[in-house]
Amino acid sequence: MTGAAQPKLIVAADAEALAQAAAERVMARIAANPGRIAICLTGGSSPKKLYQLLGSDAYRAKIPWQRVHWFIGDERFVPESDPLNNMAVARATFLDRDAPSGHVHPIPTTADNPDRSAEAYARELQAFYGAENLDPARPLFDLVLMGVGPDGHTASLFPGFPEIEETERWVVGVPKANVAPFVPRVSLTLPVLASCYEMLFEIAGHDKQPILTRLLNGETLPALRARSKGETVWLVDQAALPEGIRGGR
């Protein structure tokens, strides 16, 4: 793997078609690796339909659950029982039914503060990877799922916040959020998120049109700076596209 690739824009007709396309890309990445597989999930509203699909009978039967490990790119620093907890939503939607408990790797939120939580998750990632330094030729993840916030943040890396510039630590505590919910966060850093064969953004809905316009215009927001060392894909539905490029590119 070499330098970060330019994003590839794929347009789906609507949110349902986008989720279907995302599910197929997840399955393709799983099929491409006959060994141990690592998928980094995302939180927020963007992956909800995808997770429901992965939990459906049609997809559950195709996932080699004993070979797949599930991580998450960021977490709100709230208890697992809190409805704001990202991994808890993923678990309830599709993981808990089939994934071995030892293959689900949530960010711990029982530590004293987000920084301690970040340190613990970094150790877990490094233990899984087998090294404390990332090798560009050996990605940590097969697939990293991502979303985009209205301010251009991705994971919990917010524009103008110092955490976006972190290059040494694998995981960082984020003491405050730039958008609701205004709770502390824990986030993987850009170099760790980039350590993947594919980074897949899901961007759907008319409310994402303003931020997608800014990204397509090249504004250097966190979501534009997040690039896989392999393939980066922006999967977008028609409603999110700016008027001038409706119909796709």
PDB file of N, CA and C in Angstrom, residues 140-213:
ATOM      1  N   LEU A 140      -4.151  -2.361   9.535  1.00  0.00           N
ATOM      2  CA  LEU A 140      -4.823  -2.807  10.749  1.00  0.00           C
ATOM      3  C   LEU A 140      -6.221  -3.346  10.433  1.00  0.00           C
ATOM      4  N   PHE A 141      -6.950  -2.626   9.579  1.00  0.00           N
ATOM      5  CA  PHE A 141      -8.345  -2.962   9.277  1.00  0.00           C
ATOM      6  C   PHE A 141      -8.521  -3.380   7.821  1.00  0.00           C
ATOM      7  N   ASP A 142      -9.439  -4.287   7.598  1.00  0.00           N
ATOM      8  CA  ASP A 142      -9.873  -4.583   6.232  1.00  0.00           C
ATOM      9  C   ASP A 142     -10.759  -3.453   5.713  1.00  0.00           C
ATOM     10  N   LEU A 143     -11.629  -2.938   6.589  1.00  0.00           N
ATOM     11  CA  LEU A 143     -12.598  -1.913   6.191  1.00  0.00           C
ATOM     12  C   LEU A 143     -12.847  -0.989   7.367  1.00  0.00           C
ATOM     13  N   VAL A 144     -12.880   0.303   7.083  1.00  0.00           N
ATOM     14  CA  VAL A 144     -13.245   1.309   8.073  1.00  0.00           C
ATOM     15  C   VAL A 144     -14.489   2.039   7.562  1.00  0.00           C
ATOM     16  N   LEU A 145     -15.562   1.978   8.323  1.00  0.00           N
ATOM     17  CA  LEU A 145     -16.783   2.708   7.985  1.00  0.00           C
ATOM     18  C   LEU A 145     -16.715   4.096   8.601  1.00  0.00           C
ATOM     19  N   MET A 146     -17.179   5.089   7.854  1.00  0.00           N
ATOM     20  CA  MET A 146     -17.104   6.476   8.312  1.00  0.00           C
ATOM     21  C   MET A 146     -18.390   7.222   7.970  1.00  0.00           C
ATOM     22  N   GLY A 147     -18.628   8.289   8.710  1.00  0.00           N
ATOM     23  CA  GLY A 147     -19.721   9.210   8.415  1.00  0.00           C
ATOM     24  C   GLY A 147     -19.181  10.626   8.396  1.00  0.00           C
ATOM     25  N   VAL A 148     -20.040  11.572   8.080  1.00  0.00           N
ATOM     26  CA  VAL A 148     -19.649  12.982   8.020  1.00  0.00           C
ATOM     27  C   VAL A 148     -20.671  13.803   8.805  1.00  0.00           C
ATOM     28  N   GLY A 149     -20.184  14.612   9.732  1.00  0.00           N
ATOM     29  CA  GLY A 149     -21.058  15.491  10.482  1.00  0.00           C
ATOM     30  C   GLY A 149     -21.320  16.790   9.740  1.00  0.00           C
ATOM     31  N   PRO A 150     -22.278  17.574  10.208  1.00  0.00           N
ATOM     32  CA  PRO A 150     -22.634  18.821   9.517  1.00  0.00           C
ATOM     33  C   PRO A 150     -21.517  19.851   9.486  1.00  0.00           C
ATOM     34  N   ASP A 151     -20.543  19.706  10.387  1.00  0.00           N
ATOM     35  CA  ASP A 151     -19.393  20.617  10.428  1.00  0.00           C
ATOM     36  C   ASP A 151     -18.183  20.046   9.707  1.00  0.00           C
ATOM     37  N   GLY A 152     -18.347  18.851   9.116  1.00  0.00           N
ATOM     38  CA  GLY A 152     -17.235  18.215   8.420  1.00  0.00           C
ATOM     39  C   GLY A 152     -16.407  17.300   9.283  1.00  0.00           C
ATOM     40  N   HIS A 153     -16.839  17.045  10.525  1.00  0.00           N
ATOM     41  CA  HIS A 153     -16.077  16.113  11.357  1.00  0.00           C
ATOM     42  C   HIS A 153     -16.331  14.684  10.897  1.00  0.00           C
ATOM     43  N   THR A 154     -15.399  13.812  11.224  1.00  0.00           N
ATOM     44  CA  THR A 154     -15.574  12.384  10.998  1.00  0.00           C
ATOM     45  C   THR A 154     -14.946  11.664  12.171  1.00  0.00           C
ATOM     46  N   ALA A 155     -15.461  10.472  12.505  1.00  0.00           N
ATOM     47  CA  ALA A 155     -15.190   9.869  13.813  1.00  0.00           C
ATOM     48  C   ALA A 155     -15.515  10.964  14.837  1.00  0.00           C
ATOM     49  N   SER A 156     -14.665  11.203  15.816  1.00  0.00           N
ATOM     50  CA  SER A 156     -14.866  12.372  16.689  1.00  0.00           C
ATOM     51  C   SER A 156     -13.690  13.327  16.552  1.00  0.00           C
ATOM     52  N   LEU A 157     -13.285  13.518  15.301  1.00  0.00           N
ATOM     53  CA  LEU A 157     -12.215  14.449  14.964  1.00  0.00           C
ATOM     54  C   LEU A 157     -12.853  15.693  14.367  1.00  0.00           C
ATOM     55  N   PHE A 158     -12.870  16.766  15.158  1.00  0.00           N
ATOM     56  CA  PHE A 158     -13.612  17.974  14.794  1.00  0.00           C
ATOM     57  C   PHE A 158     -12.692  19.030  14.185  1.00  0.00           C
ATOM     58  N   PRO A 159     -13.224  19.823  13.247  1.00  0.00           N
ATOM     59  CA  PRO A 159     -12.388  20.850  12.606  1.00  0.00           C
ATOM     60  C   PRO A 159     -11.870  21.861  13.629  1.00  0.00           C
ATOM     61  N   GLY A 160     -10.573  22.129  13.524  1.00  0.00           N
ATOM     62  CA  GLY A 160      -9.962  23.110  14.401  1.00  0.00           C
ATOM     63  C   GLY A 160      -9.548  22.587  15.758  1.00  0.00           C
ATOM     64  N   PHE A 161      -9.912  21.337  16.088  1.00  0.00           N
ATOM     65  CA  PHE A 161      -9.554  20.769  17.374  1.00  0.00           C
ATOM     66  C   PHE A 161      -8.168  20.128  17.259  1.00  0.00           C
ATOM     67  N   PRO A 162      -7.373  20.144  18.332  1.00  0.00           N
ATOM     68  CA  PRO A 162      -5.993  19.632  18.236  1.00  0.00           C
ATOM     69  C   PRO A 162      -5.911  18.141  17.926  1.00  0.00           C
ATOM     70  N   GLU A 163      -6.953  17.378  18.269  1.00  0.00           N
ATOM     71  CA  GLU A 163      -6.904  15.931  18.061  1.00  0.00           C
ATOM     72  C   GLU A 163      -6.765  15.558  16.586  1.00  0.00           C
ATOM     73  N   ILE A 164      -7.205  16.429  15.696  1.00  0.00           N
ATOM     74  CA  ILE A 164      -7.136  16.132  14.263  1.00  0.00           C
ATOM     75  C   ILE A 164      -5.690  16.108  13.784  1.00  0.00           C
ATOM     76  N   GLU A 165      -4.783  16.755  14.520  1.00  0.00           N
ATOM     77  CA  GLU A 165      -3.377  16.834  14.115  1.00  0.00           C
ATOM     78  C   GLU A 165      -2.521  15.730  14.737  1.00  0.00           C
ATOM     79  N   GLU A 166      -3.117  14.879  15.564  1.00  0.00           N
ATOM     80  CA  GLU A 166      -2.353  13.844  16.259  1.00  0.00           C
ATOM     81  C   GLU A 166      -1.799  12.819  15.275  1.00  0.00           C
ATOM     82  N   THR A 167      -0.502  12.543  15.375  1.00  0.00           N
ATOM     83  CA  THR A 167       0.116  11.571  14.476  1.00  0.00           C
ATOM     84  C   THR A 167       0.814  10.438  15.220  1.00  0.00           C
ATOM     85  N   GLU A 168       0.990  10.557  16.526  1.00  0.00           N
ATOM     86  CA  GLU A 168       1.711   9.537  17.283  1.00  0.00           C
ATOM     87  C   GLU A 168       0.763   8.564  17.992  1.00  0.00           C
ATOM     88  N   ARG A 169      -0.229   9.104  18.674  1.00  0.00           N
ATOM     89  CA  ARG A 169      -1.143   8.251  19.429  1.00  0.00           C
ATOM     90  C   ARG A 169      -2.146   7.573  18.494  1.00  0.00           C
ATOM     91  N   TRP A 170      -2.553   6.390  18.858  1.00  0.00           N
ATOM     92  CA  TRP A 170      -3.531   5.646  18.075  1.00  0.00           C
ATOM     93  C   TRP A 170      -4.948   6.113  18.384  1.00  0.00           C
ATOM     94  N   VAL A 171      -5.194   6.462  19.627  1.00  0.00           N
ATOM     95  CA  VAL A 171      -6.534   6.835  20.085  1.00  0.00           C
ATOM     96  C   VAL A 171      -6.392   8.045  20.997  1.00  0.00           C
ATOM     97  N   VAL A 172      -7.346   8.965  20.917  1.00  0.00           N
ATOM     98  CA  VAL A 172      -7.285  10.180  21.735  1.00  0.00           C
ATOM     99  C   VAL A 172      -8.614  10.410  22.447  1.00  0.00           C
ATOM    100  N   GLY A 173      -8.519  11.019  23.622  1.00  0.00           N
ATOM    101  CA  GLY A 173      -9.707  11.524  24.283  1.00  0.00           C
ATOM    102  C   GLY A 173     -10.050  12.889  23.717  1.00  0.00           C
ATOM    103  N   VAL A 174     -11.328  13.150  23.555  1.00  0.00           N
ATOM    104  CA  VAL A 174     -11.804  14.434  23.025  1.00  0.00           C
ATOM    105  C   VAL A 174     -12.688  15.051  24.119  1.00  0.00           C
ATOM    106  N   PRO A 175     -12.203  16.064  24.820  1.00  0.00           N
ATOM    107  CA  PRO A 175     -12.916  16.542  26.009  1.00  0.00           C
ATOM    108  C   PRO A 175     -14.271  17.175  25.735  1.00  0.00           C
ATOM    109  N   LYS A 176     -14.455  17.698  24.520  1.00  0.00           N
ATOM    110  CA  LYS A 176     -15.756  18.285  24.200  1.00  0.00           C
ATOM    111  C   LYS A 176     -16.049  18.073  22.724  1.00  0.00           C
ATOM    112  N   ALA A 177     -17.318  18.056  22.385  1.00  0.00           N
ATOM    113  CA  ALA A 177     -17.742  17.865  21.000  1.00  0.00           C
ATOM    114  C   ALA A 177     -18.143  19.193  20.386  1.00  0.00           C
ATOM    115  N   ASN A 178     -17.997  19.265  19.077  1.00  0.00           N
ATOM    116  CA  ASN A 178     -18.338  20.483  18.343  1.00  0.00           C
ATOM    117  C   ASN A 178     -19.818  20.529  17.975  1.00  0.00           C
ATOM    118  N   VAL A 179     -20.463  19.367  18.007  1.00  0.00           N
ATOM    119  CA  VAL A 179     -21.878  19.260  17.653  1.00  0.00           C
ATOM    120  C   VAL A 179     -22.560  18.351  18.682  1.00  0.00           C
ATOM    121  N   ALA A 180     -23.878  18.371  18.681  1.00  0.00           N
ATOM    122  CA  ALA A 180     -24.638  17.510  19.587  1.00  0.00           C
ATOM    123  C   ALA A 180     -24.433  16.043  19.207  1.00  0.00           C
ATOM    124  N   PRO A 181     -24.470  15.131  20.178  1.00  0.00           N
ATOM    125  CA  PRO A 181     -24.601  15.379  21.612  1.00  0.00           C
ATOM    126  C   PRO A 181     -23.297  15.905  22.214  1.00  0.00           C
ATOM    127  N   PHE A 182     -23.423  16.901  23.059  1.00  0.00           N
ATOM    128  CA  PHE A 182     -22.246  17.580  23.610  1.00  0.00           C
ATOM    129  C   PHE A 182     -21.705  16.815  24.817  1.00  0.00           C
ATOM    130  N   VAL A 183     -21.153  15.655  24.527  1.00  0.00           N
ATOM    131  CA  VAL A 183     -20.524  14.817  25.560  1.00  0.00           C
ATOM    132  C   VAL A 183     -19.083  14.565  25.134  1.00  0.00           C
ATOM    133  N   PRO A 184     -18.197  14.279  26.074  1.00  0.00           N
ATOM    134  CA  PRO A 184     -16.820  13.936  25.696  1.00  0.00           C
ATOM    135  C   PRO A 184     -16.801  12.705  24.794  1.00  0.00           C
ATOM    136  N   ARG A 185     -15.749  12.570  24.026  1.00  0.00           N
ATOM    137  CA  ARG A 185     -15.642  11.468  23.070  1.00  0.00           C
ATOM    138  C   ARG A 185     -14.277  10.785  23.204  1.00  0.00           C
ATOM    139  N   VAL A 186     -14.172   9.648  22.556  1.00  0.00           N
ATOM    140  CA  VAL A 186     -12.901   8.941  22.365  1.00  0.00           C
ATOM    141  C   VAL A 186     -12.836   8.602  20.890  1.00  0.00           C
ATOM    142  N   SER A 187     -11.707   8.855  20.242  1.00  0.00           N
ATOM    143  CA  SER A 187     -11.633   8.668  18.796  1.00  0.00           C
ATOM    144  C   SER A 187     -10.308   8.086  18.357  1.00  0.00           C
ATOM    145  N   LEU A 188     -10.354   7.208  17.375  1.00  0.00           N
ATOM    146  CA  LEU A 188      -9.149   6.811  16.679  1.00  0.00           C
ATOM    147  C   LEU A 188      -8.618   8.026  15.926  1.00  0.00           C
ATOM    148  N   THR A 189      -7.314   8.072  15.717  1.00  0.00           N
ATOM    149  CA  THR A 189      -6.695   9.194  15.031  1.00  0.00           C
ATOM    150  C   THR A 189      -6.627   8.930  13.523  1.00  0.00           C
ATOM    151  N   LEU A 190      -6.333   9.964  12.770  1.00  0.00           N
ATOM    152  CA  LEU A 190      -6.307   9.829  11.315  1.00  0.00           C
ATOM    153  C   LEU A 190      -5.337   8.753  10.821  1.00  0.00           C
ATOM    154  N   PRO A 191      -4.099   8.654  11.346  1.00  0.00           N
ATOM    155  CA  PRO A 191      -3.205   7.608  10.830  1.00  0.00           C
ATOM    156  C   PRO A 191      -3.728   6.201  11.085  1.00  0.00           C
ATOM    157  N   VAL A 192      -4.413   5.987  12.198  1.00  0.00           N
ATOM    158  CA  VAL A 192      -4.933   4.658  12.517  1.00  0.00           C
ATOM    159  C   VAL A 192      -6.150   4.353  11.648  1.00  0.00           C
ATOM    160  N   LEU A 193      -7.022   5.316  11.473  1.00  0.00           N
ATOM    161  CA  LEU A 193      -8.167   5.126  10.583  1.00  0.00           C
ATOM    162  C   LEU A 193      -7.706   4.859   9.147  1.00  0.00           C
ATOM    163  N   ALA A 194      -6.600   5.474   8.761  1.00  0.00           N
ATOM    164  CA  ALA A 194      -6.078   5.300   7.392  1.00  0.00           C
ATOM    165  C   ALA A 194      -5.481   3.928   7.159  1.00  0.00           C
ATOM    166  N   SER A 195      -5.178   3.203   8.239  1.00  0.00           N
ATOM    167  CA  SER A 195      -4.530   1.894   8.114  1.00  0.00           C
ATOM    168  C   SER A 195      -5.577   0.833   7.781  1.00  0.00           C
ATOM    169  N   CYS A 196      -6.033   0.867   6.530  1.00  0.00           N
ATOM    170  CA  CYS A 196      -7.098  -0.038   6.096  1.00  0.00           C
ATOM    171  C   CYS A 196      -7.020  -0.236   4.582  1.00  0.00           C
ATOM    172  N   TYR A 197      -7.585  -1.337   4.138  1.00  0.00           N
ATOM    173  CA  TYR A 197      -7.672  -1.583   2.701  1.00  0.00           C
ATOM    174  C   TYR A 197      -8.733  -0.693   2.053  1.00  0.00           C
ATOM    175  N   GLU A 198      -9.784  -0.396   2.815  1.00  0.00           N
ATOM    176  CA  GLU A 198     -10.848   0.447   2.272  1.00  0.00           C
ATOM    177  C   GLU A 198     -11.460   1.280   3.389  1.00  0.00           C
ATOM    178  N   MET A 199     -11.659   2.565   3.103  1.00  0.00           N
ATOM    179  CA  MET A 199     -12.399   3.470   3.980  1.00  0.00           C
ATOM    180  C   MET A 199     -13.682   3.847   3.245  1.00  0.00           C
ATOM    181  N   LEU A 200     -14.822   3.547   3.859  1.00  0.00           N
ATOM    182  CA  LEU A 200     -16.111   3.717   3.202  1.00  0.00           C
ATOM    183  C   LEU A 200     -16.959   4.725   3.959  1.00  0.00           C
ATOM    184  N   PHE A 201     -17.190   5.867   3.343  1.00  0.00           N
ATOM    185  CA  PHE A 201     -18.076   6.889   3.893  1.00  0.00           C
ATOM    186  C   PHE A 201     -19.499   6.661   3.390  1.00  0.00           C
ATOM    187  N   GLU A 202     -20.466   6.781   4.284  1.00  0.00           N
ATOM    188  CA  GLU A 202     -21.876   6.816   3.895  1.00  0.00           C
ATOM    189  C   GLU A 202     -22.391   8.228   4.123  1.00  0.00           C
ATOM    190  N   ILE A 203     -22.895   8.844   3.066  1.00  0.00           N
ATOM    191  CA  ILE A 203     -23.366  10.234   3.144  1.00  0.00           C
ATOM    192  C   ILE A 203     -24.748  10.292   2.494  1.00  0.00           C
ATOM    193  N   ALA A 204     -25.784  10.410   3.312  1.00  0.00           N
ATOM    194  CA  ALA A 204     -27.149  10.312   2.789  1.00  0.00           C
ATOM    195  C   ALA A 204     -28.038  11.404   3.360  1.00  0.00           C
ATOM    196  N   GLY A 205     -28.978  11.850   2.542  1.00  0.00           N
ATOM    197  CA  GLY A 205     -29.996  12.780   2.999  1.00  0.00           C
ATOM    198  C   GLY A 205     -29.740  14.211   2.572  1.00  0.00           C
ATOM    199  N   HIS A 206     -30.830  14.946   2.374  1.00  0.00           N
ATOM    200  CA  HIS A 206     -30.740  16.327   1.915  1.00  0.00           C
ATOM    201  C   HIS A 206     -29.965  17.205   2.893  1.00  0.00           C
ATOM    202  N   ASP A 207     -30.015  16.861   4.197  1.00  0.00           N
ATOM    203  CA  ASP A 207     -29.322  17.685   5.187  1.00  0.00           C
ATOM    204  C   ASP A 207     -27.805  17.585   5.078  1.00  0.00           C
ATOM    205  N   LYS A 208     -27.307  16.604   4.347  1.00  0.00           N
ATOM    206  CA  LYS A 208     -25.860  16.477   4.143  1.00  0.00           C
ATOM    207  C   LYS A 208     -25.379  17.228   2.897  1.00  0.00           C
ATOM    208  N   GLN A 209     -26.320  17.806   2.144  1.00  0.00           N
ATOM    209  CA  GLN A 209     -25.937  18.491   0.904  1.00  0.00           C
ATOM    210  C   GLN A 209     -24.969  19.656   1.147  1.00  0.00           C
ATOM    211  N   PRO A 210     -25.197  20.518   2.160  1.00  0.00           N
ATOM    212  CA  PRO A 210     -24.253  21.630   2.365  1.00  0.00           C
ATOM    213  C   PRO A 210     -22.835  21.172   2.681  1.00  0.00           C
ATOM    214  N   ILE A 211     -22.692  20.172   3.551  1.00  0.00           N
ATOM    215  CA  ILE A 211     -21.335  19.758   3.906  1.00  0.00           C
ATOM    216  C   ILE A 211     -20.694  18.980   2.760  1.00  0.00           C
ATOM    217  N   LEU A 212     -21.473  18.217   2.006  1.00  0.00           N
ATOM    218  CA  LEU A 212     -20.893  17.516   0.863  1.00  0.00           C
ATOM    219  C   LEU A 212     -20.425  18.518  -0.187  1.00  0.00           C
ATOM    220  N   THR A 213     -21.143  19.601  -0.354  1.00  0.00           N
ATOM    221  CA  THR A 213     -20.721  20.649  -1.280  1.00  0.00           C
ATOM    222  C   THR A 213     -19.353  21.197  -0.875  1.00  0.00           C
TER     223      THR A 213
END
